[in-house]
Structure formats: C-alpha cells, structure tokens
XYZ file of C-alpha atoms in Angstrom:
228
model
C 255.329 239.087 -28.341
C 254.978 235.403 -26.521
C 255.344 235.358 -22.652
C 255.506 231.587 -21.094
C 256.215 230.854 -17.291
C 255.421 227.639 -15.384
C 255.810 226.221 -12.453
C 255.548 222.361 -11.312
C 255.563 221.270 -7.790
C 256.692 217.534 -7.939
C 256.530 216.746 -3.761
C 253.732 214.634 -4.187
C 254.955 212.467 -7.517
C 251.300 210.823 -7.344
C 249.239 214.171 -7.568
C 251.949 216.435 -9.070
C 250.397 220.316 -8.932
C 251.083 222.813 -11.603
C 250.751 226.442 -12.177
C 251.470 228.315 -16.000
C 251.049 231.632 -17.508
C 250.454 232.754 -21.075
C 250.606 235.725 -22.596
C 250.946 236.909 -26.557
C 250.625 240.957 -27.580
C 249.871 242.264 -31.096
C 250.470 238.455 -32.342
C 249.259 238.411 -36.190
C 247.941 234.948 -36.765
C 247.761 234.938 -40.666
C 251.106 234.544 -40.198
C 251.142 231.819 -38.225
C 248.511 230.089 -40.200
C 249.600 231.034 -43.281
C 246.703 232.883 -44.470
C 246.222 236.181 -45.127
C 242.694 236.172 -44.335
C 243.095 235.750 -40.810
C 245.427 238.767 -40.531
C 244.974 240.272 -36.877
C 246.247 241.980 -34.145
C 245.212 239.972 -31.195
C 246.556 240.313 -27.177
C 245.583 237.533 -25.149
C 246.246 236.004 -21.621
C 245.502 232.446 -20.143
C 246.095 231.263 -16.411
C 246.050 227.384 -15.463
C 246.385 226.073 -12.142
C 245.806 222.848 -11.598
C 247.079 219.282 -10.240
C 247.152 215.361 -11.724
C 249.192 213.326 -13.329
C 247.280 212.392 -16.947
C 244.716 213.639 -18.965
C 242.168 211.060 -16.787
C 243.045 212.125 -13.599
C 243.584 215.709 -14.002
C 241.735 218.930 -11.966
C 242.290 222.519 -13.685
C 240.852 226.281 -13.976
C 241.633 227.537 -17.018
C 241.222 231.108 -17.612
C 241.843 233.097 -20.642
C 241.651 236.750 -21.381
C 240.729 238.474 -24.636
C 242.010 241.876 -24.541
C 240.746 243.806 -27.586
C 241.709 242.754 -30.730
C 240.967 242.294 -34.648
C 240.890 239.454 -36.515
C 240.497 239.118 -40.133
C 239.156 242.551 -39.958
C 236.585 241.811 -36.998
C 236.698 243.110 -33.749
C 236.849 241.558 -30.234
C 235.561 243.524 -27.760
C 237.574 242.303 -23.856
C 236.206 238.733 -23.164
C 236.801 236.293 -20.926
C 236.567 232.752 -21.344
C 236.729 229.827 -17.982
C 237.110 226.242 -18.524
C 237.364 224.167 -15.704
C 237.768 220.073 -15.189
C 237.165 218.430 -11.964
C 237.701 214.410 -11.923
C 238.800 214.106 -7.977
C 235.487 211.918 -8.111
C 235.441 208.787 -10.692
C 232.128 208.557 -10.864
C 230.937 212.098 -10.885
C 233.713 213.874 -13.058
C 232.513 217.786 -14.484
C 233.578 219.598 -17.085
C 232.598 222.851 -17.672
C 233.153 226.161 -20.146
C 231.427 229.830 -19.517
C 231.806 232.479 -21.762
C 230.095 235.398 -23.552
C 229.197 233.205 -26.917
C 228.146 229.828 -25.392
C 227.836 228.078 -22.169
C 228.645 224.473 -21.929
C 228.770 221.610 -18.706
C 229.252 217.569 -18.496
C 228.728 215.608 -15.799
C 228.858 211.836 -14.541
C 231.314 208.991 -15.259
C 233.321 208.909 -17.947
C 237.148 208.670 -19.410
C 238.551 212.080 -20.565
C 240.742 210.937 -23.024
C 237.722 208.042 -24.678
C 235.370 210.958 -25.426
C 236.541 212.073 -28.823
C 236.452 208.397 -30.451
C 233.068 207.964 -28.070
C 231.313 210.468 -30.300
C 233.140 209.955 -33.895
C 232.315 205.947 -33.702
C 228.782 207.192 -32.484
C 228.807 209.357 -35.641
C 230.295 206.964 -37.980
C 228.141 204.372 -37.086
C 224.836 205.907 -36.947
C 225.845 206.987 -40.310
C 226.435 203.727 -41.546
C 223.581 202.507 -40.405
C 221.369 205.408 -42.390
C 223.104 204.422 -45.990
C 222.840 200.618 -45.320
C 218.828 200.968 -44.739
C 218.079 203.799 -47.699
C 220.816 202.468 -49.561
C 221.437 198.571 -49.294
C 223.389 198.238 -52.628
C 226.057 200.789 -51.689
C 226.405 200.088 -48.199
C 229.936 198.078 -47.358
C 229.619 195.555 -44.361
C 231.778 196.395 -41.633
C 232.482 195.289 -38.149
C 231.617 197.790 -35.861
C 233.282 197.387 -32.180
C 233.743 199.510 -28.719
C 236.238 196.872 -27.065
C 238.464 199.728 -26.250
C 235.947 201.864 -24.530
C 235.081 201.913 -21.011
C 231.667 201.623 -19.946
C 230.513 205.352 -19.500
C 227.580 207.714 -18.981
C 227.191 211.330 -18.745
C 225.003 214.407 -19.006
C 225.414 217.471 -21.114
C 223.909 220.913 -20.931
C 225.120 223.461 -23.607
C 223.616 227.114 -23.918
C 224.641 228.956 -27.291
C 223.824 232.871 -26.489
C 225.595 234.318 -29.445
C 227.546 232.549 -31.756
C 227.400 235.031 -34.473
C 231.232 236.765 -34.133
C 232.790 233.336 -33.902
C 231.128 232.679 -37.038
C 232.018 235.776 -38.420
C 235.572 235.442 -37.865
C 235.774 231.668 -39.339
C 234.047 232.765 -42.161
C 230.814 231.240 -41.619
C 227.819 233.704 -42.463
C 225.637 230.674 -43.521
C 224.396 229.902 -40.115
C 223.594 230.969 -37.067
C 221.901 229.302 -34.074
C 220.638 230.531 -30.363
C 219.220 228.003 -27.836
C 220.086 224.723 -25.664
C 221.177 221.398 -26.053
C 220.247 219.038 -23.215
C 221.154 214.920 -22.780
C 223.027 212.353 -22.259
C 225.685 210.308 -24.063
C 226.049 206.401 -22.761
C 228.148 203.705 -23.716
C 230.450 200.256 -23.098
C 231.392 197.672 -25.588
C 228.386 197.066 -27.248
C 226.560 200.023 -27.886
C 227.098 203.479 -27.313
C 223.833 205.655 -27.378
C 222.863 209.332 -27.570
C 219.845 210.641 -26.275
C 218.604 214.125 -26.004
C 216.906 217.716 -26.612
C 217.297 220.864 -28.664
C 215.433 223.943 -27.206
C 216.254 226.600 -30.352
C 215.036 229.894 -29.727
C 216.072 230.686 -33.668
C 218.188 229.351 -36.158
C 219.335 231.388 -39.329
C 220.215 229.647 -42.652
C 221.345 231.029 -45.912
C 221.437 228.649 -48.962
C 222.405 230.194 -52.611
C 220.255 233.955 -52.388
C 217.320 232.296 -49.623
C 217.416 233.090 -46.279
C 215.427 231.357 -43.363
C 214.984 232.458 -40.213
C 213.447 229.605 -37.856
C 212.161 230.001 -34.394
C 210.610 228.322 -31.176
C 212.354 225.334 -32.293
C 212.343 221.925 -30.323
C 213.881 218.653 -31.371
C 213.710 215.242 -29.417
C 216.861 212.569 -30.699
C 217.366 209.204 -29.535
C 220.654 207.285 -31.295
C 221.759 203.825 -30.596
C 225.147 202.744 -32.297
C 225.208 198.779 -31.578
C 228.820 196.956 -32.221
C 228.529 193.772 -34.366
C-alpha cells in the first residue's frame, strides 16, 4: 500500500517552498526488484519539508521512518533515519545524515550536483595514475580534465557505529567495519585532491575459510588527481 501527498507553495517563484509525505505498508520489494531474495514485508514513512528551486540551491529535512519490518528474511527493528541539506550560505553549505548504523556531515563550499563526478574523476584518475607507474606498458594515455567543475572545498566527518544489518540484508557477510572517517575533498580545474584520516576501531574480513579481525586501526591518505 503506497500513500503520496504534496504540497508546493509557488508565491515566491524564486524560493518556491515544498512540503511531501510518503508512506508504503507491507510493500514486498522482491517484487519490485525482481528478486526473490529480497522478499520482505517492509512499512515505511518519509517527511520532506523544504524550499529552493534546484538541486544547488535547495534547503530540506528529510525524515524517514522504519517501522518494523523483514527483509530477505532479516529483521528491522523501528529506526529512524534524518538527512538534512542547508545551502542558504554559498560558501558554507552542510549536509548532514544521523542514524542508528552510521553518522555522516559535509561542510564548506561546494556544488551539490558536481560532487558525484568530483569523486569518480578523483577515483578514475588516481587509478590511472597507479597502473601507468607499476604498469607503463599497459597504461593508455589519456587526457585528464576538470573544466566543468567549479572550484570547491569541503570537510567530511563520517562515524560508522554498526554497519553489520545493512550488510546483512545486501548480502555482504565479507566485511564489516566500525570507526571514523575524517578530511577534506578540494578541487577546480586542475586538480582535485583528497586528503584525510581513518580512525577504525575494528574491521572484520572474510576471504575463502580465513577470517581477520583488525583493530585500533589508523590510516593517514593524501590523493592529488592533476588534469593534463
């Protein structure tokens, strides 16, 4: 059962405000997904209130309600999940999620919607850059470029408590990880760059029949992607 209301307040065309409700009862998602593995009964209700007029402009609380449920034969105890964006400020825009499982924040300047490709060119390029130096023969010159990316910076804080049912349910039993991530992510057209800390307090592998539990772990990373 799907429940959808909404309500859009259009007197200020510049900073249009909106309000919407969700709710879905007993919805079985392996039918949605197609995949019997994900069979479920799961009730859940989300709230958004917010104002804007794009993705890069746009304030919201977000607030959605796990009522118990089962999925793919696990169950979820009541949980509730906020997410909230604030960018009234260009140049000290927030985002922030707070829930049982992990806790996560970013601050400073940035564009909302450059993000995504932000960290997949970092990725991509970082990774190029490790197969061109251990492997020169097989790496493929490319031209690597940021001319559609605004000059950003920002700080990120993220506390994973317990990961372990979210694992569960996406069949992940492999891993498991408890601890913070701390840095910053920086950027224009010529080099975006990563910087950074990971405070573990264990991580849990599991590779063919070994099993390794590690603990007190701390990582430094520094990663420059340069464009060519």
């Amino acid at each position: 059962k799907f429940h959808f209301n909404s309500i859009i307040d259009f007197r200020n065309i510049e900073i249009p405000k909106y309000q919407a409700e969700l709710s879905m009862l007993h919805v079985d998602l392996s039918k949605i997904l197609a995949n019997e593995n994900f069979t479920s009964d799961l009730s859940v209700q989300a709230n958004i209130e917010g104002y804007g007029k794009d993705m890069n402009s746009v304030s919201a609380d977000i607030n959605v309600l796990f009522f118990p449920s089962v999925i793919g034969g696990h169950k979820i105890h009541k949980n509730e999940i906020k997410f909230i964006i604030s960018q009234d400020n260009p140049k000290n825009k927030s985002i922030s999620l707070a829930s049982s499982f992990v806790d996560a924040t970013i601050n400073g300047e940035f564009v909302l919607t450059d993000i995504p490709k932000s960290i997949i060119d970092l990725f991509n390029t970082t990774s190029y850059a490790i197969i061109r130096k251990l492997k020169p023969d097989d790496a493929i010159e490319e031209i690597v470029t940021f001319k559609n990316i605004y000059p950003f910076e920002f700080n990120y804080v993220v506390k994973v408590k317990d990961i372990e049912s979210i694992l569960s349910i996406l069949q992940i039993k492999k891993y498991n990880f408890s601890g913070d991530l701390t840095g910053k992510i920086y950027g224009n057209a010529d080099v975006v760059s990563l910087k950074g800390e990971i405070n573990g307090k264990q991580l849990f592998l599991e590779k063919k029949n070994d099993k390794y539990l590690f603990t007190d772990i701390n990582i430094n990373y520094e990663i420059d992607s340069i464009s060519n």
